[in-house]
């Protein structure tokens, strides 16, 4: 199988490692910046092409898009026009309308589409999907009373990640991952309330220079799901030590999970349920390379012609429905 990887920046190396773990060695890389493509092709011993040649290559089965968010839709459409299966980094699009259009085009051509919501492959969050099963009444924790997700980091190495017009900022870069998990666990979003929306570090070091930036770097949102669960989401680009976790309180106990091995992952129960004993139950943190698992799922979907096991285009349409509510609420604020 030959795959074209578009966008030779930070994510590309992780995707290449994942593709290789999935048994795909025939990878052609392309970037609108030729220097970036040459440098990655040399470092990874891969062939190189222009973006157009890579996507139209008749031997290429699928396209892997690792470019900035503002370019996703055009590149996915071009891949679909050329009959290629595709995986695209998150978030899929800028608007809900675009996500729906990509879903329709992918379905019409019977193609495989997947979006890079990597948190869905973290062991603690996979376990959480079994515990919550898309509803507010978990068989294990009982009625869910309180949910908080937090994700914070310094923000990316590139200026576009801090600029509004280029679709950077804490919402697109960080919050969207937590929103995706919230929808996976508790169902579609009914309404949102923006609690805080801020730019706290308007001047910051990016790409080795002092830069003025304009995208939000702190956001707190209260989300109400169709299943009646209230989820508090907080995301930022101001946290020096990357920090991510989820905590849930139910009538029968607590859940705490993170993508980071520095944090505990546990279920605490009052009464035994779902194979868990009363008291603390440690969830084993298996150190897997999440991108390897994600890319294996993509390659498996291509080979079997079945939809990917998670992070489908339909999932992203639901995420973009909620993102649209959040963006509208931010504009109104
Ligand atoms: N899943 C995750 O955990 C995760 C983490 C970080 C970033 N991301 C996402 O991955 C994507 C890429 O992020 P990154 O950190 O690799 O960015 P980056 O800026 O490091 O790399 C992007 C590359 O794409 C190239 N590019 C830009 N526009 C292009 C176009 N139209 N055609 C071809 N090449 C183009 C740039 O020249 C650059 O080399 C973004 O959507 C981002 O949100 C996901």
mmCIF file of C-alpha atoms and ligand atoms in Angstrom:
data_model
loop_
_atom_site.group_PDB
_atom_site.id
_atom_site.type_symbol
_atom_site.label_atom_id
_atom_site.label_comp_id
_atom_site.label_asym_id
_atom_site.label_seq_id
_atom_site.Cartn_x
_atom_site.Cartn_y
_atom_site.Cartn_z
ATOM 1 C CA UNK A 1 0.000 0.000 0.000
ATOM 2 C CA UNK A 2 1.296 3.451 -0.916
ATOM 3 C CA UNK A 3 0.261 6.473 1.140
ATOM 4 C CA UNK A 4 0.818 10.188 0.458
ATOM 5 C CA UNK A 5 1.561 12.251 3.539
ATOM 6 C CA UNK A 6 0.837 15.963 3.089
ATOM 7 C CA UNK A 7 2.334 18.482 5.528
ATOM 8 C CA UNK A 8 5.857 17.767 6.757
ATOM 9 C CA UNK A 9 5.744 19.531 10.131
ATOM 10 C CA UNK A 10 5.606 18.289 13.710
ATOM 11 C CA UNK A 11 2.764 15.769 13.379
ATOM 12 C CA UNK A 12 4.194 14.165 10.248
ATOM 13 C CA UNK A 13 6.904 12.154 12.005
ATOM 14 C CA UNK A 14 4.368 10.658 14.424
ATOM 15 C CA UNK A 15 2.103 9.665 11.528
ATOM 16 C CA UNK A 16 5.027 8.131 9.616
ATOM 17 C CA UNK A 17 6.016 6.078 12.669
ATOM 18 C CA UNK A 18 2.368 4.952 12.935
ATOM 19 C CA UNK A 19 2.125 4.045 9.247
ATOM 20 C CA UNK A 20 5.325 2.011 9.498
ATOM 21 C CA UNK A 21 3.975 0.228 12.597
ATOM 22 C CA UNK A 22 0.907 -0.592 10.481
ATOM 23 C CA UNK A 23 3.138 -2.182 7.842
ATOM 24 C CA UNK A 24 3.092 0.722 5.361
ATOM 25 C CA UNK A 25 6.609 1.582 4.183
ATOM 26 C CA UNK A 26 5.774 3.052 0.800
ATOM 27 C CA UNK A 27 5.156 6.666 1.798
ATOM 28 C CA UNK A 28 5.560 9.737 -0.390
ATOM 29 C CA UNK A 29 5.808 13.078 1.413
ATOM 30 C CA UNK A 30 4.770 16.524 0.156
ATOM 31 C CA UNK A 31 4.534 20.044 1.540
ATOM 32 C CA UNK A 32 3.777 23.482 0.105
ATOM 33 C CA UNK A 33 7.162 24.412 1.568
ATOM 34 C CA UNK A 34 9.647 22.341 -0.450
ATOM 35 C CA UNK A 35 12.385 22.743 2.195
ATOM 36 C CA UNK A 36 10.152 21.068 4.800
ATOM 37 C CA UNK A 37 9.427 18.191 2.421
ATOM 38 C CA UNK A 38 13.097 17.710 1.509
ATOM 39 C CA UNK A 39 14.187 17.773 5.125
ATOM 40 C CA UNK A 40 11.580 15.160 6.175
ATOM 41 C CA UNK A 41 12.200 12.942 3.152
ATOM 42 C CA UNK A 42 15.924 12.904 3.932
ATOM 43 C CA UNK A 43 15.458 12.301 7.645
ATOM 44 C CA UNK A 44 12.964 9.489 7.080
ATOM 45 C CA UNK A 45 14.408 8.091 3.821
ATOM 46 C CA UNK A 46 11.145 8.626 1.936
ATOM 47 C CA UNK A 47 10.306 9.725 -1.592
ATOM 48 C CA UNK A 48 9.090 13.240 -2.229
ATOM 49 C CA UNK A 49 6.613 14.848 -4.650
ATOM 50 C CA UNK A 50 4.631 18.032 -5.113
ATOM 51 C CA UNK A 51 1.301 18.084 -3.267
ATOM 52 C CA UNK A 52 -0.607 17.693 -6.542
ATOM 53 C CA UNK A 53 1.550 14.833 -7.857
ATOM 54 C CA UNK A 54 1.365 12.985 -4.530
ATOM 55 C CA UNK A 55 -2.433 13.134 -4.317
ATOM 56 C CA UNK A 56 -3.063 12.327 -7.989
ATOM 57 C CA UNK A 57 -0.518 9.473 -8.112
ATOM 58 C CA UNK A 58 -2.549 6.441 -9.325
ATOM 59 C CA UNK A 59 -0.495 4.125 -7.077
ATOM 60 C CA UNK A 60 -1.425 6.091 -3.956
ATOM 61 C CA UNK A 61 -4.275 4.411 -2.051
ATOM 62 C CA UNK A 62 -4.746 6.981 0.697
ATOM 63 C CA UNK A 63 -3.802 10.494 1.739
ATOM 64 C CA UNK A 64 -2.674 11.450 5.246
ATOM 65 C CA UNK A 65 -3.176 15.181 5.899
ATOM 66 C CA UNK A 66 -0.964 16.789 8.558
ATOM 67 C CA UNK A 67 -1.253 20.440 7.524
ATOM 68 C CA UNK A 68 -2.608 23.441 9.477
ATOM 69 C CA UNK A 69 -6.358 23.392 10.101
ATOM 70 C CA UNK A 70 -7.231 26.131 7.584
ATOM 71 C CA UNK A 71 -6.021 23.891 4.705
ATOM 72 C CA UNK A 72 -7.772 20.639 5.724
ATOM 73 C CA UNK A 73 -11.004 21.007 3.744
ATOM 74 C CA UNK A 74 -9.397 21.769 0.356
ATOM 75 C CA UNK A 75 -6.896 18.946 0.732
ATOM 76 C CA UNK A 76 -9.499 16.386 1.849
ATOM 77 C CA UNK A 77 -11.735 17.394 -1.094
ATOM 78 C CA UNK A 78 -8.827 17.011 -3.513
ATOM 79 C CA UNK A 79 -8.083 13.548 -2.073
ATOM 80 C CA UNK A 80 -11.746 12.550 -2.460
ATOM 81 C CA UNK A 81 -11.902 13.869 -6.051
ATOM 82 C CA UNK A 82 -8.997 11.578 -6.807
ATOM 83 C CA UNK A 83 -10.721 8.593 -5.206
ATOM 84 C CA UNK A 84 -8.343 8.316 -2.240
ATOM 85 C CA UNK A 85 -9.151 7.156 1.271
ATOM 86 C CA UNK A 86 -8.029 9.769 3.752
ATOM 87 C CA UNK A 87 -7.088 10.578 7.323
ATOM 88 C CA UNK A 88 -6.871 14.191 8.414
ATOM 89 C CA UNK A 89 -5.544 15.801 11.578
ATOM 90 C CA UNK A 90 -8.076 17.466 13.893
ATOM 91 C CA UNK A 91 -10.182 19.533 13.721
ATOM 92 C CA UNK A 92 -11.539 18.346 10.375
ATOM 93 C CA UNK A 93 -12.852 21.701 9.167
ATOM 94 C CA UNK A 94 -13.569 25.282 10.035
ATOM 95 C CA UNK A 95 -17.357 25.025 9.876
ATOM 96 C CA UNK A 96 -20.124 22.483 10.408
ATOM 97 C CA UNK A 97 -21.242 22.903 6.792
ATOM 98 C CA UNK A 98 -17.803 21.882 5.527
ATOM 99 C CA UNK A 99 -17.720 18.796 7.757
ATOM 100 C CA UNK A 100 -21.141 17.709 6.465
ATOM 101 C CA UNK A 101 -20.019 18.222 2.872
ATOM 102 C CA UNK A 102 -16.907 16.101 3.422
ATOM 103 C CA UNK A 103 -19.048 13.377 5.006
ATOM 104 C CA UNK A 104 -21.402 13.347 1.986
ATOM 105 C CA UNK A 105 -18.566 13.308 -0.564
ATOM 106 C CA UNK A 106 -16.747 10.504 1.265
ATOM 107 C CA UNK A 107 -19.900 8.379 1.527
ATOM 108 C CA UNK A 108 -20.890 8.967 -2.114
ATOM 109 C CA UNK A 109 -17.528 7.668 -3.297
ATOM 110 C CA UNK A 110 -17.467 4.781 -0.813
ATOM 111 C CA UNK A 111 -14.184 5.979 0.650
ATOM 112 C CA UNK A 112 -12.698 5.570 4.106
ATOM 113 C CA UNK A 113 -12.337 8.819 6.056
ATOM 114 C CA UNK A 114 -10.895 9.276 9.542
ATOM 115 C CA UNK A 115 -9.930 12.227 11.753
ATOM 116 C CA UNK A 116 -6.938 12.334 14.104
ATOM 117 C CA UNK A 117 -8.637 12.402 17.500
ATOM 118 C CA UNK A 118 -5.750 10.648 19.189
ATOM 119 C CA UNK A 119 -7.157 10.822 22.761
ATOM 120 C CA UNK A 120 -9.710 8.162 21.812
ATOM 121 C CA UNK A 121 -6.836 5.662 21.699
ATOM 122 C CA UNK A 122 -5.441 6.421 25.203
ATOM 123 C CA UNK A 123 -6.026 3.431 27.545
ATOM 124 C CA UNK A 124 -7.782 5.427 30.300
ATOM 125 C CA UNK A 125 -10.126 7.045 27.791
ATOM 126 C CA UNK A 126 -10.907 3.737 26.073
ATOM 127 C CA UNK A 127 -11.854 2.390 29.509
ATOM 128 C CA UNK A 128 -13.986 5.497 30.122
ATOM 129 C CA UNK A 129 -15.932 4.756 26.908
ATOM 130 C CA UNK A 130 -16.840 1.338 28.345
ATOM 131 C CA UNK A 131 -17.818 2.893 31.671
ATOM 132 C CA UNK A 132 -20.023 5.675 30.260
ATOM 133 C CA UNK A 133 -21.305 4.178 26.979
ATOM 134 C CA UNK A 134 -22.635 7.454 25.593
ATOM 135 C CA UNK A 135 -25.087 8.140 28.414
ATOM 136 C CA UNK A 136 -25.437 10.033 31.674
ATOM 137 C CA UNK A 137 -26.329 6.923 33.634
ATOM 138 C CA UNK A 138 -23.221 4.763 33.812
ATOM 139 C CA UNK A 139 -23.646 1.124 34.810
ATOM 140 C CA UNK A 140 -20.482 1.533 36.904
ATOM 141 C CA UNK A 141 -20.615 5.071 38.358
ATOM 142 C CA UNK A 142 -24.394 5.409 38.475
ATOM 143 C CA UNK A 143 -26.035 8.726 37.729
ATOM 144 C CA UNK A 144 -23.349 11.166 36.544
ATOM 145 C CA UNK A 145 -23.398 14.408 38.544
ATOM 146 C CA UNK A 146 -20.245 16.252 37.575
ATOM 147 C CA UNK A 147 -17.725 16.060 34.727
ATOM 148 C CA UNK A 148 -14.571 18.149 34.207
ATOM 149 C CA UNK A 149 -12.008 17.989 31.449
ATOM 150 C CA UNK A 150 -8.862 20.059 31.445
ATOM 151 C CA UNK A 151 -6.144 20.389 28.820
ATOM 152 C CA UNK A 152 -3.398 22.976 28.924
ATOM 153 C CA UNK A 153 -0.041 23.488 27.276
ATOM 154 C CA UNK A 154 2.220 26.240 26.035
ATOM 155 C CA UNK A 155 0.788 26.234 22.559
ATOM 156 C CA UNK A 156 2.516 25.138 19.441
ATOM 157 C CA UNK A 157 5.918 25.830 18.055
ATOM 158 C CA UNK A 158 4.461 27.612 14.995
ATOM 159 C CA UNK A 159 2.949 31.093 14.818
ATOM 160 C CA UNK A 160 -0.235 29.915 13.029
ATOM 161 C CA UNK A 161 -1.233 28.021 16.191
ATOM 162 C CA UNK A 162 -1.579 31.343 18.034
ATOM 163 C CA UNK A 163 -3.360 33.346 15.327
ATOM 164 C CA UNK A 164 -7.137 33.682 14.947
ATOM 165 C CA UNK A 165 -7.293 34.003 11.134
ATOM 166 C CA UNK A 166 -5.151 30.906 10.718
ATOM 167 C CA UNK A 167 -7.511 28.838 12.904
ATOM 168 C CA UNK A 168 -5.126 28.637 15.825
ATOM 169 C CA UNK A 169 -6.069 29.221 19.466
ATOM 170 C CA UNK A 170 -7.023 27.154 22.485
ATOM 171 C CA UNK A 171 -10.405 26.087 21.058
ATOM 172 C CA UNK A 172 -9.194 24.571 17.775
ATOM 173 C CA UNK A 173 -5.886 23.316 19.080
ATOM 174 C CA UNK A 174 -6.849 21.957 22.499
ATOM 175 C CA UNK A 175 -10.501 22.159 23.537
ATOM 176 C CA UNK A 176 -11.679 20.214 20.481
ATOM 177 C CA UNK A 177 -9.961 17.034 21.773
ATOM 178 C CA UNK A 178 -11.887 17.249 25.074
ATOM 179 C CA UNK A 179 -15.124 18.070 23.285
ATOM 180 C CA UNK A 180 -14.691 14.960 21.156
ATOM 181 C CA UNK A 181 -14.271 12.807 24.290
ATOM 182 C CA UNK A 182 -17.278 14.443 25.989
ATOM 183 C CA UNK A 183 -19.478 13.628 22.973
ATOM 184 C CA UNK A 184 -18.126 10.071 22.803
ATOM 185 C CA UNK A 185 -19.024 9.471 26.462
ATOM 186 C CA UNK A 186 -22.187 11.490 26.976
ATOM 187 C CA UNK A 187 -23.728 12.010 23.538
ATOM 188 C CA UNK A 188 -24.451 15.008 21.377
ATOM 189 C CA UNK A 189 -24.233 18.555 22.683
ATOM 190 C CA UNK A 190 -27.514 20.406 23.213
ATOM 191 C CA UNK A 191 -26.272 23.797 24.403
ATOM 192 C CA UNK A 192 -23.103 25.589 25.473
ATOM 193 C CA UNK A 193 -22.242 28.481 27.753
ATOM 194 C CA UNK A 194 -18.910 30.288 27.496
ATOM 195 C CA UNK A 195 -17.672 30.992 30.996
ATOM 196 C CA UNK A 196 -14.299 32.515 30.149
ATOM 197 C CA UNK A 197 -12.664 33.473 26.879
ATOM 198 C CA UNK A 198 -9.395 35.265 27.230
ATOM 199 C CA UNK A 199 -6.035 36.170 25.741
ATOM 200 C CA UNK A 200 -3.759 36.225 28.780
ATOM 201 C CA UNK A 201 -0.346 36.163 27.075
ATOM 202 C CA UNK A 202 -0.730 38.388 23.984
ATOM 203 C CA UNK A 203 3.042 38.538 23.589
ATOM 204 C CA UNK A 204 4.938 35.274 23.624
ATOM 205 C CA UNK A 205 8.033 33.521 22.280
ATOM 206 C CA UNK A 206 7.217 31.571 19.123
ATOM 207 C CA UNK A 207 9.730 30.259 16.604
ATOM 208 C CA UNK A 208 12.482 31.894 18.660
ATOM 209 C CA UNK A 209 11.039 35.423 18.435
ATOM 210 C CA UNK A 210 8.875 37.692 20.634
ATOM 211 C CA UNK A 211 5.512 37.705 18.850
ATOM 212 C CA UNK A 212 2.211 39.469 19.208
ATOM 213 C CA UNK A 213 -0.566 36.878 18.947
ATOM 214 C CA UNK A 214 -4.344 37.296 18.771
ATOM 215 C CA UNK A 215 -6.016 33.894 19.238
ATOM 216 C CA UNK A 216 -7.645 33.038 22.582
ATOM 217 C CA UNK A 217 -5.252 31.253 24.950
ATOM 218 C CA UNK A 218 -7.750 30.467 27.724
ATOM 219 C CA UNK A 219 -11.282 29.134 27.419
ATOM 220 C CA UNK A 220 -13.770 27.605 29.870
ATOM 221 C CA UNK A 221 -17.049 26.225 28.491
ATOM 222 C CA UNK A 222 -20.047 24.609 30.161
ATOM 223 C CA UNK A 223 -21.618 22.049 27.832
ATOM 224 C CA UNK A 224 -25.018 20.375 28.276
ATOM 225 C CA UNK A 225 -25.411 17.051 26.451
ATOM 226 C CA UNK A 226 -28.610 15.482 25.100
ATOM 227 C CA UNK A 227 -28.242 12.813 27.816
ATOM 228 C CA UNK A 228 -28.575 15.566 30.439
ATOM 229 C CA UNK A 229 -24.960 15.639 31.616
ATOM 230 C CA UNK A 230 -23.244 18.968 32.281
ATOM 231 C CA UNK A 231 -19.595 18.895 31.221
ATOM 232 C CA UNK A 232 -17.077 21.562 32.185
ATOM 233 C CA UNK A 233 -14.304 21.955 29.647
ATOM 234 C CA UNK A 234 -11.231 24.111 30.175
ATOM 235 C CA UNK A 235 -8.408 24.504 27.672
ATOM 236 C CA UNK A 236 -5.465 26.862 27.387
ATOM 237 C CA UNK A 237 -2.166 27.718 25.789
ATOM 238 C CA UNK A 238 -0.634 29.132 28.978
ATOM 239 C CA UNK A 239 0.355 25.983 30.940
ATOM 240 C CA UNK A 240 4.152 25.445 30.958
ATOM 241 C CA UNK A 241 3.933 21.738 31.930
ATOM 242 C CA UNK A 242 1.410 20.102 29.606
ATOM 243 C CA UNK A 243 -1.538 19.023 31.773
ATOM 244 C CA UNK A 244 -4.526 16.905 30.783
ATOM 245 C CA UNK A 245 -7.105 14.999 32.783
ATOM 246 C CA UNK A 246 -10.761 14.091 33.104
ATOM 247 C CA UNK A 247 -12.664 13.606 36.347
ATOM 248 C CA UNK A 248 -16.223 12.368 36.767
ATOM 249 C CA UNK A 249 -18.368 12.053 39.876
ATOM 250 C CA UNK A 250 -21.374 9.716 39.922
ATOM 251 C CA UNK A 251 -23.761 8.458 42.626
ATOM 252 C CA UNK A 252 -21.672 5.303 43.005
ATOM 253 C CA UNK A 253 -18.149 6.622 42.589
ATOM 254 C CA UNK A 254 -15.461 8.587 40.786
ATOM 255 C CA UNK A 255 -13.392 8.255 37.627
ATOM 256 C CA UNK A 256 -10.050 9.936 37.031
ATOM 257 C CA UNK A 257 -8.062 9.511 33.816
ATOM 258 C CA UNK A 258 -5.361 11.198 31.805
ATOM 259 C CA UNK A 259 -3.309 10.734 28.668
ATOM 260 C CA UNK A 260 -0.235 11.397 30.837
ATOM 261 C CA UNK A 261 1.576 8.690 32.763
ATOM 262 C CA UNK A 262 2.371 11.282 35.455
ATOM 263 C CA UNK A 263 -1.256 11.147 36.620
ATOM 264 C CA UNK A 264 -3.168 8.316 38.309
ATOM 265 C CA UNK A 265 -5.919 6.539 36.367
ATOM 266 C CA UNK A 266 -8.569 5.028 38.609
ATOM 267 C CA UNK A 267 -12.174 4.139 39.310
ATOM 268 C CA UNK A 268 -13.282 4.591 42.933
ATOM 269 C CA UNK A 269 -16.541 2.831 43.827
ATOM 270 C CA UNK A 270 -18.911 2.743 46.803
ATOM 271 C CA UNK A 271 -20.599 -0.514 45.686
ATOM 272 C CA UNK A 272 -18.940 -3.053 43.361
ATOM 273 C CA UNK A 273 -19.970 -2.826 39.728
ATOM 274 C CA UNK A 274 -18.773 -3.680 36.207
ATOM 275 C CA UNK A 275 -15.964 -5.911 37.488
ATOM 276 C CA UNK A 276 -14.630 -3.185 39.820
ATOM 277 C CA UNK A 277 -14.406 -3.688 43.586
ATOM 278 C CA UNK A 278 -15.387 -1.089 46.226
ATOM 279 C CA UNK A 279 -12.644 1.480 46.907
ATOM 280 C CA UNK A 280 -9.807 2.310 44.516
ATOM 281 C CA UNK A 281 -9.332 0.331 41.297
ATOM 282 C CA UNK A 282 -6.213 1.322 39.421
ATOM 283 C CA UNK A 283 -6.576 1.384 35.625
ATOM 284 C CA UNK A 284 -3.347 0.047 34.183
ATOM 285 C CA UNK A 285 -1.513 2.673 32.176
ATOM 286 C CA UNK A 286 -0.112 0.799 29.199
ATOM 287 C CA UNK A 287 2.561 2.878 27.516
ATOM 288 C CA UNK A 288 1.568 2.417 23.924
ATOM 289 C CA UNK A 289 2.486 4.675 21.055
ATOM 290 C CA UNK A 290 -0.928 6.160 20.443
ATOM 291 C CA UNK A 291 -0.162 7.206 16.873
ATOM 292 C CA UNK A 292 0.809 3.626 16.049
ATOM 293 C CA UNK A 293 -2.583 2.437 17.314
ATOM 294 C CA UNK A 294 -4.409 5.205 15.437
ATOM 295 C CA UNK A 295 -2.635 4.568 12.132
ATOM 296 C CA UNK A 296 -3.133 0.798 12.465
ATOM 297 C CA UNK A 297 -6.864 1.472 12.828
ATOM 298 C CA UNK A 298 -6.779 3.578 9.646
ATOM 299 C CA UNK A 299 -4.864 0.980 7.627
ATOM 300 C CA UNK A 300 -7.149 -1.791 8.941
ATOM 301 C CA UNK A 301 -10.179 0.200 7.762
ATOM 302 C CA UNK A 302 -8.648 0.656 4.294
ATOM 303 C CA UNK A 303 -7.863 -3.052 3.990
ATOM 304 C CA UNK A 304 -11.234 -4.269 5.291
ATOM 305 C CA UNK A 305 -13.348 -1.497 3.628
ATOM 306 C CA UNK A 306 -15.151 -1.147 6.976
ATOM 307 C CA UNK A 307 -15.517 2.212 8.729
ATOM 308 C CA UNK A 308 -12.664 2.939 11.191
ATOM 309 C CA UNK A 309 -13.277 1.636 14.726
ATOM 310 C CA UNK A 310 -13.390 5.245 15.990
ATOM 311 C CA UNK A 311 -12.864 8.884 14.963
ATOM 312 C CA UNK A 312 -15.107 8.552 11.907
ATOM 313 C CA UNK A 313 -16.236 11.444 9.719
ATOM 314 C CA UNK A 314 -19.704 11.178 11.315
ATOM 315 C CA UNK A 315 -18.050 11.622 14.733
ATOM 316 C CA UNK A 316 -16.387 14.766 13.426
ATOM 317 C CA UNK A 317 -19.697 16.127 12.155
ATOM 318 C CA UNK A 318 -20.998 15.862 15.734
ATOM 319 C CA UNK A 319 -17.849 17.567 17.032
ATOM 320 C CA UNK A 320 -18.283 20.364 14.478
ATOM 321 C CA UNK A 321 -21.945 20.792 15.491
ATOM 322 C CA UNK A 322 -20.734 21.489 19.026
ATOM 323 C CA UNK A 323 -17.808 23.609 17.798
ATOM 324 C CA UNK A 324 -20.275 25.722 15.820
ATOM 325 C CA UNK A 325 -22.317 26.313 18.993
ATOM 326 C CA UNK A 326 -19.135 27.283 20.839
ATOM 327 C CA UNK A 327 -17.948 29.625 18.076
ATOM 328 C CA UNK A 328 -21.372 31.274 17.822
ATOM 329 C CA UNK A 329 -21.430 31.727 21.602
ATOM 330 C CA UNK A 330 -17.908 33.207 21.511
ATOM 331 C CA UNK A 331 -18.940 35.674 18.805
ATOM 332 C CA UNK A 332 -21.991 36.701 20.832
ATOM 333 C CA UNK A 333 -19.864 37.222 23.966
HETATM 334 N N1 LIG B 1 -3.585 14.957 17.244
HETATM 335 C C1 LIG B 1 -2.813 15.734 17.972
HETATM 336 O O1 LIG B 1 -2.541 15.470 19.124
HETATM 337 C C2 LIG B 1 -2.253 16.979 17.346
HETATM 338 C C3 LIG B 1 -1.172 17.654 17.967
HETATM 339 C C4 LIG B 1 -0.658 18.776 17.325
HETATM 340 C C5 LIG B 1 -1.206 19.227 16.134
HETATM 341 N N2 LIG B 1 -2.260 18.577 15.570
HETATM 342 C C6 LIG B 1 -2.864 19.009 14.310
HETATM 343 O O2 LIG B 1 -2.024 18.573 13.244
HETATM 344 C C7 LIG B 1 -2.044 19.508 12.165
HETATM 345 C C8 LIG B 1 -0.624 19.887 11.807
HETATM 346 O O3 LIG B 1 0.031 20.369 12.954
HETATM 347 P P1 LIG B 1 1.632 20.455 13.028
HETATM 348 O O4 LIG B 1 1.961 20.700 14.459
HETATM 349 O O5 LIG B 1 2.275 19.309 12.355
HETATM 350 O O6 LIG B 1 1.868 21.793 12.172
HETATM 351 P P2 LIG B 1 3.227 22.326 11.541
HETATM 352 O O7 LIG B 1 3.043 23.771 11.339
HETATM 353 O O8 LIG B 1 4.395 21.847 12.333
HETATM 354 O O9 LIG B 1 3.296 21.565 10.116
HETATM 355 C C9 LIG B 1 2.394 21.814 9.088
HETATM 356 C C10 LIG B 1 3.109 21.635 7.746
HETATM 357 O O10 LIG B 1 2.123 21.766 6.709
HETATM 358 C C11 LIG B 1 2.680 22.552 5.646
HETATM 359 N N3 LIG B 1 1.567 23.167 4.901
HETATM 360 C C12 LIG B 1 0.833 24.254 5.229
HETATM 361 N N4 LIG B 1 -0.165 24.443 4.337
HETATM 362 C C13 LIG B 1 -0.050 23.458 3.425
HETATM 363 C C14 LIG B 1 -0.787 23.112 2.257
HETATM 364 N N5 LIG B 1 -1.870 23.814 1.882
HETATM 365 N N6 LIG B 1 -0.388 22.042 1.533
HETATM 366 C C15 LIG B 1 0.692 21.325 1.903
HETATM 367 N N7 LIG B 1 1.439 21.597 2.993
HETATM 368 C C16 LIG B 1 1.053 22.645 3.763
HETATM 369 C C17 LIG B 1 3.588 23.548 6.346
HETATM 370 O O11 LIG B 1 4.564 24.049 5.437
HETATM 371 C C18 LIG B 1 4.183 22.695 7.469
HETATM 372 O O12 LIG B 1 5.381 22.063 7.057
HETATM 373 C C19 LIG B 1 -2.955 20.642 12.644
HETATM 374 O O13 LIG B 1 -4.265 20.460 12.168
HETATM 375 C C20 LIG B 1 -2.960 20.514 14.152
HETATM 376 O O14 LIG B 1 -4.124 21.015 14.754
HETATM 377 C C21 LIG B 1 -2.774 17.461 16.150
#
